[in-house]
XYZ file of C-alpha atoms in Angstrom:
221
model
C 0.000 0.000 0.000
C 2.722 2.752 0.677
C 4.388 1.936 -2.512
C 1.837 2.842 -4.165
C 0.648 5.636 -1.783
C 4.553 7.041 -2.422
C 5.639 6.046 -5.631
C 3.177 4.375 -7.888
C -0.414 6.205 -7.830
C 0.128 8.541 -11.092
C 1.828 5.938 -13.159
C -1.174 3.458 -12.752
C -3.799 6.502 -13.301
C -2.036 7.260 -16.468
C -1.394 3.836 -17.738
C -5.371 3.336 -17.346
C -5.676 6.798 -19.380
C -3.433 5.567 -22.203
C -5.866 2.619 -22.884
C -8.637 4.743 -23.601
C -5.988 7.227 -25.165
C -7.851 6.229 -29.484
C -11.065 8.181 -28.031
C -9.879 10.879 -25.614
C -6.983 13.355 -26.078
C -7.263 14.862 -22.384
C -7.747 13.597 -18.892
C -7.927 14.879 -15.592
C -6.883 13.366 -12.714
C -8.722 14.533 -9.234
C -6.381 16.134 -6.856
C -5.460 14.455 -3.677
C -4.789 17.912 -1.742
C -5.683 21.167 -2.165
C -3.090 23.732 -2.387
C -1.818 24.564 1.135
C -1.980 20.743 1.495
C 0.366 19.521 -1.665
C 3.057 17.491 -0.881
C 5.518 14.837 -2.891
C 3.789 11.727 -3.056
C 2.448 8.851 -5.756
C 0.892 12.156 -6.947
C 1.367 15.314 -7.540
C 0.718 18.163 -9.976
C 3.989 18.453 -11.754
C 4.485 14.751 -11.810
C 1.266 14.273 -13.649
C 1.664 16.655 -16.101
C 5.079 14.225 -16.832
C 2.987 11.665 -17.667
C 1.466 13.391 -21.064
C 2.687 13.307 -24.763
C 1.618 14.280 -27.793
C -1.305 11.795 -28.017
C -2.805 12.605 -24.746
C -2.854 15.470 -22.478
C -3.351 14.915 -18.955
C -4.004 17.433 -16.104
C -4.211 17.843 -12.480
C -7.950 18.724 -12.093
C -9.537 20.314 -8.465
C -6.208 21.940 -6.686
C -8.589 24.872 -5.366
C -11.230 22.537 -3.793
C -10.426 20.773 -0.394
C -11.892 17.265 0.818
C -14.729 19.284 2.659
C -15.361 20.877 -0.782
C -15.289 18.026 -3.189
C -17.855 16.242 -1.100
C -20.217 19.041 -0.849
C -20.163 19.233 -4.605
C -20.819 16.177 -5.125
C -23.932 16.599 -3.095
C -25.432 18.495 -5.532
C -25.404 15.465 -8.321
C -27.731 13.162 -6.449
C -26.808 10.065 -8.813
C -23.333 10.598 -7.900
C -23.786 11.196 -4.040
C -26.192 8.238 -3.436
C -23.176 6.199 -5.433
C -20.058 7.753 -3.749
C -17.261 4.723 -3.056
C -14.154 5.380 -1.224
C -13.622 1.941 -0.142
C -11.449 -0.829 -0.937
C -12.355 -3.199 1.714
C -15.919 -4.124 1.420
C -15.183 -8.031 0.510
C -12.868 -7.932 3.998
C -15.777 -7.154 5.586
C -18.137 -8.990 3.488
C -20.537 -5.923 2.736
C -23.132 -5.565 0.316
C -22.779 -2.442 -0.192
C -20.483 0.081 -1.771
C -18.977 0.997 1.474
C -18.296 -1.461 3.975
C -18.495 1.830 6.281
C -15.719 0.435 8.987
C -12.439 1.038 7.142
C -10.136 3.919 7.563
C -11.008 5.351 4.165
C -14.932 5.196 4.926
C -14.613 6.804 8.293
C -12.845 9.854 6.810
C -15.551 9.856 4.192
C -18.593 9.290 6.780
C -16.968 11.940 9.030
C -16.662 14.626 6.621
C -20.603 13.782 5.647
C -21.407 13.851 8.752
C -19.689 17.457 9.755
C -21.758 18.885 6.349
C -24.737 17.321 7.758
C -25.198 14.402 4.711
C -24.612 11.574 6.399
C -28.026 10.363 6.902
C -28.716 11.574 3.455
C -26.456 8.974 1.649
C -27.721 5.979 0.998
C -23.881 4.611 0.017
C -23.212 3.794 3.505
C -24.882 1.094 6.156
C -25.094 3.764 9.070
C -26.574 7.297 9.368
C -23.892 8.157 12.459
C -19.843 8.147 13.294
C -19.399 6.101 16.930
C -16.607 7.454 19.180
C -15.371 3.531 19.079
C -15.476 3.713 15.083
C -13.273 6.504 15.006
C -10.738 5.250 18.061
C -10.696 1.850 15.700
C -9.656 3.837 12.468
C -7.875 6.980 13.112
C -4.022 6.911 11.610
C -2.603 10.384 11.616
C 0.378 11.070 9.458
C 2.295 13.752 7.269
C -0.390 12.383 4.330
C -3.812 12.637 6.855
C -3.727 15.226 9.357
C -4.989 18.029 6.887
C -8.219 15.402 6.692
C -8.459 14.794 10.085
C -8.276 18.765 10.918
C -10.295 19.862 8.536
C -13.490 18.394 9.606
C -12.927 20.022 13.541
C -13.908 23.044 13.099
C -18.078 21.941 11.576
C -18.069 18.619 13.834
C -17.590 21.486 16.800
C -20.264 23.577 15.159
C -22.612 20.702 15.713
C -21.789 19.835 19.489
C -20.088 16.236 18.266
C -17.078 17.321 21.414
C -16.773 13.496 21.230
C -15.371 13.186 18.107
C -13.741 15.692 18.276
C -11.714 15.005 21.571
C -10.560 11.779 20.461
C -9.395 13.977 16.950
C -7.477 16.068 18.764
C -5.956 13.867 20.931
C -4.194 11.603 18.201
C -3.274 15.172 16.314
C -1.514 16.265 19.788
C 0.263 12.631 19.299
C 1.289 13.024 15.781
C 2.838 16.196 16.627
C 4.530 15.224 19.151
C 6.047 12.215 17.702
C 6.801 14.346 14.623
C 8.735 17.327 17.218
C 10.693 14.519 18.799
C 11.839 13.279 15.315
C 12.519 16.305 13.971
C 14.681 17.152 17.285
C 16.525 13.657 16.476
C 17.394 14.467 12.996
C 18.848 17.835 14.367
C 20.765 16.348 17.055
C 22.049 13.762 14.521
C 22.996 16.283 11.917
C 25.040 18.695 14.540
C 26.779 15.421 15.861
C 27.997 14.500 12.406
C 28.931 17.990 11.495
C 30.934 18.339 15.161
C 32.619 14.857 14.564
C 33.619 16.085 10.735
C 34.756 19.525 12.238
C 37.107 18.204 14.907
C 37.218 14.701 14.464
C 38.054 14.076 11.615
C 35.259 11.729 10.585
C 36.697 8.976 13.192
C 32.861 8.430 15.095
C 30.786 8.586 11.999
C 33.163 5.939 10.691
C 33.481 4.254 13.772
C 29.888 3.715 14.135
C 29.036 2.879 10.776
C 31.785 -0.012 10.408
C 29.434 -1.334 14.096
C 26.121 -0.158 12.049
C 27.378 -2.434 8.994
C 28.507 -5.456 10.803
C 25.328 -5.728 13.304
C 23.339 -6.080 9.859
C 25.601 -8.562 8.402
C 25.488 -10.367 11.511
C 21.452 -9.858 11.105
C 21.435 -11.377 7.304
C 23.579 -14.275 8.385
């Protein structure tokens, strides 16, 4: 899944857009972020627009309109709305339906219906509400999600759901924390192997990587 999360996502889009590339001379792709949001990834803007030629144009389509957005448009096209599927995990779950509606990538989804207030509208899911326990089950926060899991705060707060919320905020809190201590490591790391390379000359970093290099031979073996 990360490899294709990371690396793979725009290659596979545009390989399925070159099969139909005899009938259509443009595509667009749906953005994954809007632009405060954009980051390197499986896809991007400028790596899309790699991926054309002189057969088929392809374009980065929606960089203006956030998750929040894109749903509420799509609220307006009831045919579209009532068949919305973000899942990929219904036949884990043995569902039905579209949406198995217990996955991480349905609970984002049924969350940001719910903070509109379409939840109970949409018949593409097999509940009409977001449980506390649903969302403690799901929730993975990380450089890729927290924009999706902070964006729907602010509305789920407007509606008095504090208990989502909470349990939001709490695993943000987490991320960021684990993200400051990294960050702090990296530093740390970085002034150590500039001190040793100042003064040193080189010997720890050496040193330590000869150790570093034998304890994962020793780990192969």
């Amino acid at each position: 899944w990360m490899f294709w999360e990371k690396n793979s996502q725009d290659a596979i889009f545009a390989s399925i857009a070159y099969a139909f590339s005899k009938r259509f001379g443009l595509m667009f792709f749906a953005s994954t972020y809007d632009v405060p949001y954009i980051q390197p990834a499986g896809s991007h803007p400028l790596l899309q627009m790699a991926y054309s030629s002189s057969e088929l144009q392809i374009r980065y389509d929606s960089l203006n309109f956030s998750r929040l957005d894109k749903i509420r448009l799509i609220s307006g096209w009831d045919t579209g709305f009532q068949n919305i599927r973000t899942c990929n995990q219904s036949d884990v779950y043995r569902s039905d339906m579209l949406n198995c509606g217990r996955c991480r990538k349905c609970v984002t989804t049924m969350l940001a219906l719910l903070a509109l207030g379409l939840l109970d509208k949409c018949k593409a899911f097999p509940v009409n509400d977001v449980s506390p326990e649903l969302v403690r089950s799901t929730i993975e926060i990380y450089k890729t999600t927290a924009c999706w899991w902070e964006e729907v705060i602010p509305p789920l707060k407007a509606k008095g759901r504090w208990d989502l919320v909470k349990i939001i905020q709490k695993e943000l809190e987490r991320y960021e924390g684990q993200t400051e201590r990294r960050d702090l490591g990296r530093a740390l790391k970085s002034i150590g192997r500039w001190y040793d390379e100042k003064y040193c000359g080189g010997f720890v970093n050496e040193i330590r990587d000869r150790f570093t290099g034998q304890v994962r031979k020793g780990r192969l073996a």
